């Protein structure tokens, strides 16, 4: 995992008012809830008293209460009340559990995975999706490390083989470039796949006016979008569950239909197509070995794999900066 980053970890609708939500993220059991101001709280799902799962408890006055002996926790992970000791007793500082800074934004719950800070950087999200677009969403868990799931969406070579009946129609097996550009932690890569007429693929530096080409983006550490048109985008969050599993939230964004009921129908139809394409990917990605990818791992990569190589380099860079 890359430390000191904002990760999208849940659909915001999964954390409901007056309910605890227990889930595994970053190989850790966490519990989420909303306080009395509707702010997101996130602490380790393990009571500091006898180790019970706090998520099996209830929310009382905006705090999480353990189901075993009623210990109540605030958003900082501190125990504020021990019923057996009485309301008049103060609680020593040693009664606490780990806490994570968490926020709700853009329909997701985000967790700051790293050092506790008074001032945190802005949550990363694609600027054009912050307003005017509506979306439909599907989600599922894959038995792969999140790096493999991300790299599948950076792979411009696989389209005519994995998706030959859908988005890979046309047998465009020659991969010109691709051209990869970084702006801080945002990668944009420009794609120009064509049919094989016996030519050699163009190198990235040989491609003219690459900005006019079809493009996709990855915002480190775990969100991606396919910029199909100014009015249509596919966006995904690849959420690290543990070292062998990733939960994927896939969204169909559009702004060409804005009538309330009709736009949801359009979004649901878009989700159906997204699901077909996603499962074409899943069939192959689940076979990759090993489950996690690294910068150096004995593969024989090709020019068309440049977005994957750039992702691995950036990931190693960020990991080194935040050890």
Short mmCIF file of C-alpha atoms in Angstrom, two decimals:
data_model
loop_
_atom_site.label_atom_id
_atom_site.label_comp_id
_atom_site.label_asym_id
_atom_site.label_seq_id
_atom_site.Cartn_x
_atom_site.Cartn_y
_atom_site.Cartn_z
CA UNK A 1 0.00 0.00 0.00
CA UNK A 2 1.07 3.58 -0.66
CA UNK A 3 0.89 5.51 2.59
CA UNK A 4 -0.30 9.10 3.04
CA UNK A 5 -2.90 8.94 0.29
CA UNK A 6 -6.67 9.34 0.07
CA UNK A 7 -8.33 6.08 -0.99
CA UNK A 8 -11.92 5.70 -2.13
CA UNK A 9 -13.11 2.75 -0.02
CA UNK A 10 -16.92 2.63 -0.02
CA UNK A 11 -19.98 3.95 -1.78
CA UNK A 12 -21.25 6.68 0.57
CA UNK A 13 -24.71 5.08 0.61
CA UNK A 14 -23.25 2.04 2.39
CA UNK A 15 -22.69 4.05 5.57
CA UNK A 16 -26.18 4.74 6.84
CA UNK A 17 -27.37 6.98 9.64
CA UNK A 18 -27.49 5.35 13.10
CA UNK A 19 -25.85 2.14 11.85
CA UNK A 20 -22.35 0.70 12.08
CA UNK A 21 -20.75 -0.64 8.90
CA UNK A 22 -17.96 -3.17 9.34
CA UNK A 23 -15.70 -3.94 6.38
CA UNK A 24 -12.17 -5.03 5.55
CA UNK A 25 -9.91 -2.52 3.81
CA UNK A 26 -6.10 -2.43 3.58
CA UNK A 27 -6.10 -5.92 5.18
CA UNK A 28 -7.61 -4.35 8.33
CA UNK A 29 -11.07 -4.72 9.82
CA UNK A 30 -12.62 -1.25 10.05
CA UNK A 31 -15.92 0.13 11.27
CA UNK A 32 -17.62 3.21 9.81
CA UNK A 33 -20.54 5.31 11.04
CA UNK A 34 -21.98 8.83 10.92
CA UNK A 35 -21.84 11.12 13.96
CA UNK A 36 -24.61 13.53 14.98
CA UNK A 37 -23.34 16.04 12.37
CA UNK A 38 -23.42 13.35 9.63
CA UNK A 39 -19.63 13.30 9.49
CA UNK A 40 -17.93 10.00 8.66
CA UNK A 41 -16.09 8.22 11.47
CA UNK A 42 -13.69 5.30 10.99
CA UNK A 43 -11.86 3.26 13.63
CA UNK A 44 -10.40 -0.23 13.93
CA UNK A 45 -13.12 -2.83 14.33
CA UNK A 46 -11.64 -4.25 17.53
CA UNK A 47 -12.61 -3.21 21.03
CA UNK A 48 -9.60 -2.41 23.21
CA UNK A 49 -11.26 -4.19 26.15
CA UNK A 50 -11.73 -7.83 25.05
CA UNK A 51 -11.23 -7.67 21.27
CA UNK A 52 -14.86 -7.90 20.15
CA UNK A 53 -15.93 -6.53 16.77
CA UNK A 54 -17.34 -3.06 17.40
CA UNK A 55 -19.28 -3.20 14.12
CA UNK A 56 -21.73 -5.67 15.70
CA UNK A 57 -22.79 -2.95 18.12
CA UNK A 58 -24.91 0.19 17.78
CA UNK A 59 -24.58 3.94 17.40
CA UNK A 60 -25.43 5.90 20.55
CA UNK A 61 -25.44 9.71 20.43
CA UNK A 62 -23.09 9.68 17.43
CA UNK A 63 -20.62 7.25 18.98
CA UNK A 64 -19.94 3.55 18.36
CA UNK A 65 -20.89 1.24 21.22
CA UNK A 66 -19.30 -2.22 21.48
CA UNK A 67 -21.86 -5.05 21.60
CA UNK A 68 -19.96 -7.00 24.29
CA UNK A 69 -19.73 -4.63 27.25
CA UNK A 70 -21.03 -1.30 25.92
CA UNK A 71 -17.73 0.62 25.67
CA UNK A 72 -18.41 3.75 23.61
CA UNK A 73 -15.92 5.18 21.09
CA UNK A 74 -15.67 8.61 19.50
CA UNK A 75 -14.21 9.37 16.06
CA UNK A 76 -10.68 9.61 17.47
CA UNK A 77 -10.89 6.00 18.68
CA UNK A 78 -10.98 7.03 22.33
CA UNK A 79 -13.30 5.29 24.78
CA UNK A 80 -15.56 7.94 26.28
CA UNK A 81 -17.74 5.73 28.48
CA UNK A 82 -17.36 2.39 30.25
CA UNK A 83 -20.81 1.39 31.55
CA UNK A 84 -19.45 -0.92 34.25
CA UNK A 85 -17.43 1.99 35.71
CA UNK A 86 -20.39 4.38 35.82
CA UNK A 87 -21.03 7.69 34.11
CA UNK A 88 -19.27 9.59 36.85
CA UNK A 89 -15.91 7.90 36.20
CA UNK A 90 -13.26 9.33 33.89
CA UNK A 91 -11.79 7.01 31.26
CA UNK A 92 -7.98 6.62 31.21
CA UNK A 93 -6.21 7.41 27.92
CA UNK A 94 -5.07 3.81 27.48
CA UNK A 95 -8.61 2.85 26.51
CA UNK A 96 -8.54 3.59 22.81
CA UNK A 97 -8.27 1.94 19.40
CA UNK A 98 -6.75 3.02 16.08
CA UNK A 99 -8.64 5.70 14.17
CA UNK A 100 -8.53 6.85 10.57
CA UNK A 101 -9.37 10.22 9.08
CA UNK A 102 -12.31 9.76 6.72
CA UNK A 103 -14.54 11.98 4.59
CA UNK A 104 -17.49 11.76 2.25
CA UNK A 105 -17.06 13.26 -1.23
CA UNK A 106 -18.29 12.62 -4.79
CA UNK A 107 -20.52 9.76 -3.63
CA UNK A 108 -17.64 7.85 -2.02
CA UNK A 109 -16.25 7.40 1.48
CA UNK A 110 -12.53 8.21 1.47
CA UNK A 111 -9.94 7.14 4.03
CA UNK A 112 -6.60 8.86 4.59
CA UNK A 113 -4.24 5.90 4.84
CA UNK A 114 -1.21 7.23 6.66
CA UNK A 115 -0.09 9.69 9.30
CA UNK A 116 -2.68 11.67 11.21
CA UNK A 117 -2.49 15.31 10.07
CA UNK A 118 -4.28 18.52 11.01
CA UNK A 119 -4.29 19.65 7.37
CA UNK A 120 -4.77 17.04 4.66
CA UNK A 121 -4.39 17.39 0.89
CA UNK A 122 -7.42 17.67 -1.36
CA UNK A 123 -9.26 14.45 -2.15
CA UNK A 124 -8.31 13.40 -5.72
CA UNK A 125 -11.15 13.27 -8.22
CA UNK A 126 -11.70 14.00 -11.89
CA UNK A 127 -12.61 17.65 -12.22
CA UNK A 128 -15.28 17.26 -14.91
CA UNK A 129 -17.16 14.61 -12.89
CA UNK A 130 -17.57 16.83 -9.86
CA UNK A 131 -20.77 18.36 -11.27
CA UNK A 132 -23.39 18.09 -14.05
CA UNK A 133 -22.99 14.33 -14.54
CA UNK A 134 -25.33 11.68 -13.13
CA UNK A 135 -24.26 8.07 -12.74
CA UNK A 136 -25.30 4.49 -12.20
CA UNK A 137 -23.06 2.09 -10.30
CA UNK A 138 -22.28 -1.61 -10.05
CA UNK A 139 -19.77 -3.22 -7.71
CA UNK A 140 -18.15 -6.58 -7.09
CA UNK A 141 -15.09 -8.20 -5.54
CA UNK A 142 -12.24 -9.74 -7.55
CA UNK A 143 -9.77 -12.25 -6.16
CA UNK A 144 -6.74 -10.17 -7.24
CA UNK A 145 -4.51 -7.49 -5.72
CA UNK A 146 -5.72 -4.00 -6.57
CA UNK A 147 -2.64 -3.37 -8.72
CA UNK A 148 -3.72 -6.11 -11.13
CA UNK A 149 -7.24 -4.69 -11.36
CA UNK A 150 -5.88 -1.20 -12.10
CA UNK A 151 -3.37 -2.43 -14.67
CA UNK A 152 -6.15 -4.14 -16.60
CA UNK A 153 -7.63 -0.70 -17.24
CA UNK A 154 -4.25 0.64 -18.35
CA UNK A 155 -3.78 -2.22 -20.82
CA UNK A 156 -4.46 -0.94 -24.35
CA UNK A 157 -3.11 -4.10 -26.00
CA UNK A 158 -5.77 -6.56 -24.80
CA UNK A 159 -8.84 -4.95 -26.38
CA UNK A 160 -9.15 -6.95 -29.65
CA UNK A 161 -8.59 -10.22 -27.80
CA UNK A 162 -10.51 -9.95 -24.51
CA UNK A 163 -13.24 -7.64 -25.87
CA UNK A 164 -13.50 -8.77 -29.49
CA UNK A 165 -17.32 -8.91 -29.26
CA UNK A 166 -17.72 -5.53 -27.54
CA UNK A 167 -15.32 -2.56 -27.30
CA UNK A 168 -12.51 -4.45 -29.10
CA UNK A 169 -14.36 -5.01 -32.38
CA UNK A 170 -12.44 -4.15 -35.53
CA UNK A 171 -9.31 -6.25 -34.90
CA UNK A 172 -7.17 -3.17 -34.20
CA UNK A 173 -4.13 -5.08 -33.00
CA UNK A 174 -1.41 -2.51 -33.80
CA UNK A 175 -0.79 -0.17 -30.84
CA UNK A 176 0.69 3.19 -31.80
CA UNK A 177 2.37 4.80 -28.81
CA UNK A 178 0.61 5.07 -26.44
CA UNK A 179 1.49 8.57 -25.25
CA UNK A 180 1.60 8.96 -21.44
CA UNK A 181 1.58 12.30 -19.62
CA UNK A 182 1.67 13.01 -15.88
CA UNK A 183 0.40 16.02 -13.97
CA UNK A 184 1.37 15.37 -10.35
CA UNK A 185 -0.48 12.12 -9.50
CA UNK A 186 -2.80 12.24 -12.51
CA UNK A 187 -1.81 10.13 -15.52
CA UNK A 188 -3.45 10.71 -18.90
CA UNK A 189 -2.69 8.24 -21.68
CA UNK A 190 -3.63 8.67 -25.31
CA UNK A 191 -4.57 5.63 -27.37
CA UNK A 192 -4.30 5.00 -31.13
CA UNK A 193 -4.96 1.35 -32.00
CA UNK A 194 -5.23 0.50 -35.71
CA UNK A 195 -5.54 -2.56 -37.94
CA UNK A 196 -2.40 -4.41 -39.01
CA UNK A 197 -1.46 -3.57 -42.62
CA UNK A 198 2.11 -4.75 -42.23
CA UNK A 199 3.31 -1.49 -40.68
CA UNK A 200 5.32 -1.03 -37.51
CA UNK A 201 3.66 0.77 -34.59
CA UNK A 202 4.54 4.43 -34.15
CA UNK A 203 6.68 5.29 -31.15
CA UNK A 204 5.12 7.75 -28.67
CA UNK A 205 7.33 10.62 -29.83
CA UNK A 206 6.30 10.02 -33.45
CA UNK A 207 2.61 10.64 -32.83
CA UNK A 208 1.44 14.09 -33.89
CA UNK A 209 -1.46 15.94 -32.20
CA UNK A 210 -1.82 13.20 -29.61
CA UNK A 211 -4.15 15.41 -27.54
CA UNK A 212 -6.86 14.80 -30.15
CA UNK A 213 -6.75 11.04 -29.59
CA UNK A 214 -9.00 8.92 -27.38
CA UNK A 215 -7.72 9.15 -23.79
CA UNK A 216 -8.08 7.59 -20.36
CA UNK A 217 -6.89 8.71 -16.93
CA UNK A 218 -5.63 7.23 -13.69
CA UNK A 219 -5.64 9.30 -10.52
CA UNK A 220 -3.30 7.77 -7.96
CA UNK A 221 -3.73 5.79 -5.89
CA UNK A 222 -6.94 4.01 -6.97
CA UNK A 223 -9.40 5.78 -9.29
CA UNK A 224 -9.64 5.65 -13.11
CA UNK A 225 -11.80 7.03 -15.88
CA UNK A 226 -12.39 6.30 -19.55
CA UNK A 227 -13.06 9.60 -21.33
CA UNK A 228 -15.37 8.27 -24.03
CA UNK A 229 -16.79 11.69 -24.95
CA UNK A 230 -17.48 15.07 -23.32
CA UNK A 231 -20.88 13.66 -22.29
CA UNK A 232 -20.02 10.06 -21.41
CA UNK A 233 -17.45 8.63 -18.99
CA UNK A 234 -16.79 5.30 -17.32
CA UNK A 235 -15.20 5.67 -13.89
CA UNK A 236 -13.94 3.08 -11.41
CA UNK A 237 -12.49 2.87 -7.91
CA UNK A 238 -10.26 -0.14 -7.26
CA UNK A 239 -10.46 -0.59 -3.50
CA UNK A 240 -7.79 -2.64 -1.68
CA UNK A 241 -9.52 -5.20 0.52
CA UNK A 242 -6.40 -7.22 1.34
CA UNK A 243 -3.36 -8.63 -0.45
CA UNK A 244 -5.52 -10.98 -2.54
CA UNK A 245 -8.83 -9.18 -3.06
CA UNK A 246 -10.08 -5.95 -4.60
CA UNK A 247 -13.55 -4.43 -4.47
CA UNK A 248 -14.45 -2.58 -7.66
CA UNK A 249 -17.00 0.23 -7.89
CA UNK A 250 -17.74 0.86 -11.57
CA UNK A 251 -19.78 3.91 -12.57
CA UNK A 252 -21.46 4.92 -15.82
CA UNK A 253 -21.45 8.75 -15.94
CA UNK A 254 -23.46 10.77 -18.49
CA UNK A 255 -24.93 14.24 -18.87
CA UNK A 256 -26.79 13.97 -22.18
CA UNK A 257 -30.05 12.92 -20.44
CA UNK A 258 -31.04 15.00 -17.42
CA UNK A 259 -34.74 14.27 -16.94
CA UNK A 260 -34.86 12.70 -13.42
CA UNK A 261 -36.47 9.31 -14.10
CA UNK A 262 -35.21 8.91 -17.65
CA UNK A 263 -31.58 9.59 -16.73
CA UNK A 264 -31.62 6.76 -14.18
CA UNK A 265 -32.97 4.36 -16.80
CA UNK A 266 -30.16 5.39 -19.15
CA UNK A 267 -27.61 4.93 -16.37
CA UNK A 268 -28.93 1.45 -15.57
CA UNK A 269 -28.70 0.43 -19.23
CA UNK A 270 -25.14 1.73 -19.26
CA UNK A 271 -24.37 -0.38 -16.20
CA UNK A 272 -25.55 -3.52 -18.04
CA UNK A 273 -23.02 -2.96 -20.81
CA UNK A 274 -20.31 -2.08 -18.29
CA UNK A 275 -20.99 -5.34 -16.46
CA UNK A 276 -20.56 -7.39 -19.65
CA UNK A 277 -17.21 -5.73 -20.40
CA UNK A 278 -16.06 -6.00 -16.79
CA UNK A 279 -16.73 -9.74 -16.73
CA UNK A 280 -14.83 -10.21 -19.97
CA UNK A 281 -11.85 -8.68 -18.16
CA UNK A 282 -12.41 -10.64 -14.99
CA UNK A 283 -12.26 -14.00 -16.77
CA UNK A 284 -8.64 -13.31 -17.77
CA UNK A 285 -7.31 -11.10 -14.96
CA UNK A 286 -8.13 -13.70 -12.30
CA UNK A 287 -5.70 -16.07 -14.03
CA UNK A 288 -2.69 -13.74 -13.77
CA UNK A 289 0.23 -14.80 -11.61
CA UNK A 290 1.35 -13.56 -9.19
CA UNK A 291 -1.71 -11.78 -7.80
CA UNK A 292 0.25 -8.57 -7.11
CA UNK A 293 2.29 -6.69 -9.70
CA UNK A 294 5.65 -5.02 -9.10
CA UNK A 295 8.00 -2.81 -11.10
CA UNK A 296 10.42 -5.70 -11.61
CA UNK A 297 8.76 -9.11 -11.82
CA UNK A 298 10.28 -11.05 -14.71
CA UNK A 299 7.74 -10.10 -17.37
CA UNK A 300 8.61 -9.42 -21.02
CA UNK A 301 6.77 -6.15 -21.60
CA UNK A 302 6.26 -4.40 -24.95
CA UNK A 303 5.90 -0.81 -26.14
CA UNK A 304 2.12 -0.91 -25.79
CA UNK A 305 2.50 -1.60 -22.06
CA UNK A 306 3.83 1.91 -21.40
CA UNK A 307 0.87 3.03 -19.21
CA UNK A 308 1.39 -0.04 -17.01
CA UNK A 309 5.13 0.65 -16.74
CA UNK A 310 4.44 4.28 -15.83
CA UNK A 311 1.93 3.24 -13.17
CA UNK A 312 4.44 0.87 -11.59
CA UNK A 313 7.14 3.54 -11.58
CA UNK A 314 4.85 6.11 -9.97
CA UNK A 315 3.67 3.60 -7.39
CA UNK A 316 7.26 2.79 -6.41
CA UNK A 317 8.09 6.50 -6.27
CA UNK A 318 5.16 7.27 -3.96
CA UNK A 319 5.89 4.23 -1.76
CA UNK A 320 9.52 5.36 -1.36
CA UNK A 321 8.48 8.92 -0.49
CA UNK A 322 6.02 7.74 2.16
CA UNK A 323 7.73 4.84 3.92
#
